[in-house]
Amino acid sequence: MQILVLTLFPEMFAAFWSHGMLRKAIEQGSVTAAALNIRGFAADRHQVTDDRPYGGGSGMVMKPEPLAAAIRAAKGRAPDARTVLMSPQGRVFSQALARELSELPGMILICGRYEGVDDRLSRDLIADEVSIGDYVLTGGEVPAMAVIDAVTRLIPGVLGGEDSAERDSFSNGLLEHPHYTRPPVFEGAEVPGVLLTGHHRNIERWRLEASLLRTCINRPDLLRERELSPEEAEILRRWHADLGKLLEKAESC
Ligand code: 4FV
C-alpha cells in the first residue's frame, strides 16, 4: 500500500513510522509512506496556507490553493490512492472501515489545521472524509496516525502469525477476551485455571464467554447491532436462566 500524508508538520510522522509494526511494514515493502508539507505548495513568497474565514468568526481556515496543489501532486505520485480528509464531519472510523481501507492500493491522508479546510476542496479533490471520533483536535495528524496504524496492521503479511488481526476486538463485533501471561500468580491474583489446561476447545469457549460478558457490560450497543452465533445465543440463554434463579432467590429475601 502507498501512503501519502499531506500536513503542515511532516516531522510528526518521521518518528511515527520509524518504530514497531509500521517500521517493519515499511522495511518489508508492504507499505511505502511519505509525508508532504502543504506549505511547500503555497505559491506566494510567504508560503501562506491559512486565512481569515469569510463571514467572520474566530480562528483561521486552510486556503484551498496550496491544498489543491498538494493533493494534485500526491495524486501524481499515487494515481490509484483514495484521498481522505481527516475531519470531525467525516464518517466515523471503525475496524470495518479500517478493513475496507486496507484493501486499497493507496491512501492520501489530508491533515487539516486551524478551524478546518476551505469546503470547496471537497468537491472533486477529496473522495472520502473520516472522523476518529466526536471530539475536536487541533490537527488531523493524530487521526491520520490512528488510521495508518489500524489499516497497516490489517495488510496481509504485516502482522506475524502469532498476533493475527483475525481475533482482534471488533473483528467479530465483540470486545476481546482478557489476556494473561506469566507469572501464574501476580500479587495474589491467579490466572483463570482453564487457560493452563491446554484444552483448546475449553479455552476457546472460556474466551468467547469472557468476550460476551465484557461486551454485555462495557459495550451493550455492540450486541444490539450484531447477529448472535448459535453458541453465543446458547451462552446468553444459560446466563439468563442462571440470573432468573438468582432473581427468584432475591425476591424471596
Ligand atoms: C478530527 C477528528 C479533528 C478539526 C479542526 C483538526 C480537527 C482541525 N479529525 N477526526 N475528530 N480534526 O478533530 O478526524 O483542523
Coordinates of C-alpha atoms and ligand atoms in Angstrom, one line a residue:
M1 CA 0.0 0.0 0.0
Q2 CA 1.2 3.5 -0.8
I3 CA 0.5 6.0 2.0
L4 CA 1.0 9.8 1.4
V5 CA 0.2 12.3 4.2
L6 CA -0.4 16.0 3.5
T7 CA 0.4 18.0 6.6
L8 CA 1.9 21.3 7.8
F9 CA 4.0 19.1 10.2
P10 CA 5.7 16.3 8.3
E11 CA 8.3 15.8 11.0
M12 CA 5.5 14.5 13.3
F13 CA 5.4 11.4 11.0
A14 CA 9.1 10.8 10.9
A15 CA 9.1 9.3 14.4
F16 CA 5.7 7.7 14.0
W17 CA 6.6 5.3 11.2
S18 CA 10.2 4.5 12.3
H19 CA 9.1 2.3 15.1
G20 CA 7.4 -1.1 15.7
M21 CA 4.9 -2.6 13.3
L22 CA 5.0 0.4 10.9
R23 CA 8.8 0.3 10.6
K24 CA 8.6 -3.4 9.9
A25 CA 5.8 -3.0 7.3
I26 CA 7.9 -0.3 5.5
E27 CA 11.2 -2.4 5.7
Q28 CA 9.5 -5.5 4.3
G29 CA 7.9 -3.4 1.5
S30 CA 4.2 -3.9 2.5
V31 CA 3.9 -0.2 2.8
T32 CA 5.6 2.9 1.4
A33 CA 4.9 6.1 3.4
A34 CA 5.8 9.7 2.9
A35 CA 4.6 13.0 4.4
L36 CA 4.4 16.1 2.2
N37 CA 4.5 19.6 3.6
I38 CA 1.5 21.5 2.4
R39 CA 3.4 24.8 2.9
G40 CA 5.7 23.7 0.1
F41 CA 2.7 24.1 -2.3
A42 CA 1.9 27.7 -1.4
A43 CA 2.8 29.8 -4.4
D44 CA 3.2 33.2 -2.6
R45 CA 6.5 34.4 -1.2
H46 CA 5.5 33.9 2.4
Q47 CA 4.0 30.5 1.7
V48 CA 0.7 31.4 3.5
T49 CA -1.6 28.4 4.0
D50 CA -4.4 29.9 6.0
D51 CA -6.6 33.0 6.0
R52 CA -9.5 34.6 7.9
P53 CA -12.9 33.0 7.5
Y54 CA -15.5 34.5 5.1
G55 CA -18.5 35.5 7.2
G56 CA -16.3 36.4 10.2
G57 CA -15.8 34.4 13.3
S58 CA -12.7 33.3 15.3
G59 CA -9.8 31.2 14.0
M60 CA -8.4 30.7 10.6
V61 CA -9.2 28.4 7.6
M62 CA -6.8 26.5 5.4
K63 CA -6.6 28.1 2.0
P64 CA -7.8 26.0 -1.0
E65 CA -4.9 26.7 -3.4
P66 CA -1.9 25.2 -1.5
L67 CA -4.0 22.2 -0.5
A68 CA -5.3 21.6 -4.1
A69 CA -1.8 21.8 -5.4
A70 CA -0.6 19.4 -2.8
I71 CA -3.4 16.9 -3.5
R72 CA -2.7 17.0 -7.2
A73 CA 1.0 16.4 -6.6
A74 CA 0.1 13.5 -4.4
K75 CA -2.3 12.1 -7.0
G76 CA 0.5 12.4 -9.5
R77 CA 2.6 10.1 -7.2
A78 CA -0.2 7.8 -6.3
P79 CA -2.9 7.9 -9.0
D80 CA -5.0 5.0 -7.6
A81 CA -4.9 6.2 -4.0
R82 CA -8.0 7.4 -2.3
T83 CA -7.9 11.0 -1.0
V84 CA -9.2 11.1 2.6
L85 CA -9.7 14.2 4.6
M86 CA -9.5 13.7 8.4
S87 CA -12.3 15.7 9.9
P88 CA -14.9 15.6 12.6
Q89 CA -17.6 15.8 9.8
G90 CA -16.4 12.5 8.3
R91 CA -17.8 9.0 8.7
V92 CA -16.7 7.6 12.0
F93 CA -13.6 5.3 11.8
S94 CA -14.1 1.7 12.8
Q95 CA -12.5 -1.7 12.4
A96 CA -14.8 -2.3 9.5
L97 CA -13.7 0.9 7.8
A98 CA -10.0 0.0 8.6
R99 CA -10.5 -3.3 6.8
E100 CA -12.1 -1.5 3.8
L101 CA -9.2 0.9 3.6
S102 CA -6.6 -1.9 4.0
E103 CA -7.8 -3.3 0.7
L104 CA -7.0 -0.1 -1.2
P105 CA -3.8 0.3 -3.3
G106 CA -3.1 3.6 -1.6
M107 CA -4.3 6.4 0.7
I108 CA -3.6 10.2 0.5
L109 CA -4.5 11.4 4.0
I110 CA -5.1 15.1 4.3
C111 CA -4.5 16.7 7.7
G112 CA -6.3 19.9 8.4
R113 CA -5.3 22.5 11.0
Y114 CA -7.0 25.7 12.3
E115 CA -10.8 25.7 12.1
G116 CA -10.6 23.3 9.1
V117 CA -10.1 23.4 5.3
D118 CA -12.0 25.5 2.6
D119 CA -15.1 23.4 1.8
R120 CA -14.6 23.9 -2.0
L121 CA -11.8 21.3 -1.8
S122 CA -14.4 18.6 -1.1
R123 CA -16.0 18.9 -4.5
D124 CA -13.6 16.9 -6.7
L125 CA -10.3 16.5 -4.9
I126 CA -11.5 14.7 -1.7
A127 CA -13.0 11.3 -2.2
D128 CA -13.7 10.5 1.5
E129 CA -13.9 12.2 4.9
V130 CA -13.1 10.2 8.1
S131 CA -13.5 11.1 11.7
I132 CA -11.8 9.2 14.5
G133 CA -14.5 10.3 17.0
D134 CA -16.8 13.1 18.2
Y135 CA -14.3 15.4 19.7
V136 CA -12.2 18.3 18.3
L137 CA -8.5 18.1 17.9
T138 CA -6.0 20.8 16.9
G139 CA -5.0 19.0 13.8
G140 CA -5.7 16.0 11.5
E141 CA -2.2 14.4 12.2
V142 CA -3.2 12.3 15.2
P143 CA -6.3 11.0 13.4
A144 CA -4.2 10.2 10.3
M145 CA -1.7 8.2 12.5
A146 CA -4.6 6.3 14.1
V147 CA -5.9 5.4 10.6
I148 CA -2.4 4.5 9.3
D149 CA -1.8 2.2 12.3
A150 CA -5.2 0.4 12.2
V151 CA -5.1 -0.1 8.4
T152 CA -1.4 -1.2 8.1
R153 CA -1.7 -4.0 10.7
L154 CA -4.6 -5.4 8.6
I155 CA -2.4 -5.7 5.4
P156 CA -1.7 -9.4 4.9
G157 CA 1.9 -10.3 6.0
V158 CA 2.4 -7.2 8.2
L159 CA 1.4 -8.9 11.5
G160 CA 3.3 -12.1 12.1
G161 CA 1.2 -15.3 12.6
E162 CA 1.5 -15.1 16.4
D163 CA -0.5 -11.9 16.6
S164 CA -3.1 -12.2 13.8
A165 CA -5.6 -9.5 13.3
E166 CA -8.3 -12.1 12.8
R167 CA -9.0 -12.3 16.6
D168 CA -9.0 -8.6 17.1
S169 CA -11.5 -6.7 19.2
F170 CA -14.4 -5.8 16.9
S171 CA -13.2 -8.2 14.2
N172 CA -16.1 -10.4 15.3
G173 CA -18.0 -7.4 16.7
L174 CA -17.2 -8.3 20.3
L175 CA -14.7 -6.9 22.7
E176 CA -11.6 -9.0 23.0
H177 CA -11.3 -11.5 25.9
P178 CA -8.8 -10.8 28.8
H179 CA -5.2 -11.7 28.2
Y180 CA -2.8 -13.2 30.8
T181 CA 0.9 -14.1 30.8
R182 CA 3.5 -15.3 33.4
P183 CA 3.7 -15.3 36.4
P184 CA 0.7 -17.7 37.1
V185 CA 0.1 -15.7 40.3
F186 CA 0.6 -11.9 40.4
E187 CA 0.1 -10.1 43.8
G188 CA -2.2 -12.9 44.9
A189 CA -4.3 -12.9 41.6
E190 CA -4.3 -16.2 39.7
V191 CA -4.6 -16.8 36.0
P192 CA -8.0 -18.5 35.2
G193 CA -7.4 -22.2 35.5
V194 CA -8.8 -23.2 32.2
L195 CA -6.1 -21.3 30.4
L196 CA -3.4 -23.5 32.0
T197 CA -5.1 -26.8 30.9
G198 CA -4.0 -26.7 27.2
H199 CA -7.6 -27.9 26.4
H200 CA -8.1 -25.7 23.3
R201 CA -11.9 -26.2 23.0
N202 CA -12.5 -25.3 26.6
I203 CA -10.1 -22.3 26.3
E204 CA -11.9 -21.1 23.1
R205 CA -15.2 -21.4 25.0
W206 CA -13.9 -19.5 28.0
R207 CA -12.6 -16.8 25.8
L208 CA -15.9 -16.5 24.0
E209 CA -17.8 -16.3 27.3
A210 CA -15.3 -13.7 28.5
S211 CA -15.7 -11.6 25.3
L212 CA -19.5 -11.8 25.6
L213 CA -19.6 -10.8 29.2
R214 CA -17.2 -7.9 28.7
T215 CA -19.3 -6.7 25.7
C216 CA -22.5 -7.0 27.7
I217 CA -21.1 -4.9 30.5
N218 CA -18.9 -2.3 28.6
R219 CA -20.5 -2.1 25.2
P220 CA -24.0 -3.4 25.1
D221 CA -24.5 -1.2 22.0
L222 CA -22.3 -3.6 20.0
L223 CA -24.6 -6.5 20.8
R224 CA -27.7 -4.6 19.8
E225 CA -26.4 -4.3 16.2
R226 CA -25.0 -7.7 15.9
E227 CA -26.2 -11.2 14.8
L228 CA -25.6 -13.8 17.6
S229 CA -24.0 -17.2 16.7
P230 CA -25.9 -20.3 17.9
E231 CA -23.2 -20.8 20.6
E232 CA -23.4 -17.2 21.8
A233 CA -27.2 -17.4 22.0
E234 CA -26.9 -20.7 24.0
I235 CA -24.5 -18.9 26.4
L236 CA -26.8 -15.9 26.9
R237 CA -29.8 -18.2 27.4
R238 CA -27.8 -20.1 30.1
W239 CA -26.8 -16.8 31.8
H240 CA -30.4 -15.6 31.5
A241 CA -31.6 -18.8 33.3
D242 CA -29.0 -18.5 36.0
L243 CA -29.9 -14.9 36.5
G244 CA -33.5 -15.9 36.7
K245 CA -32.9 -18.3 39.5
L246 CA -30.8 -15.7 41.3
L247 CA -33.6 -13.2 40.9
E248 CA -36.2 -15.7 42.4
K249 CA -33.8 -16.0 45.4
A250 CA -33.5 -12.3 45.6
E251 CA -37.3 -11.9 45.5
S252 CA -37.6 -14.4 48.4
C253 CA -35.2 -12.3 50.6
Ligands
4FV1 C1 -10.7 15.2 13.7 C2 -11.4 14.2 14.3 C3 -10.5 16.6 14.2 C4 -10.8 19.8 13.4 C5 -10.2 21.1 13.2 C6 -8.5 19.5 13.1 C7 -9.6 18.9 13.8 C8 -8.7 20.9 13.0 N1 -10.2 14.8 12.5 N2 -11.3 13.1 13.5 N3 -12.1 14.2 15.4 N4 -9.8 17.5 13.4 O1 -10.8 16.9 15.3 O2 -10.6 13.5 12.4 O3 -8.4 21.4 11.7

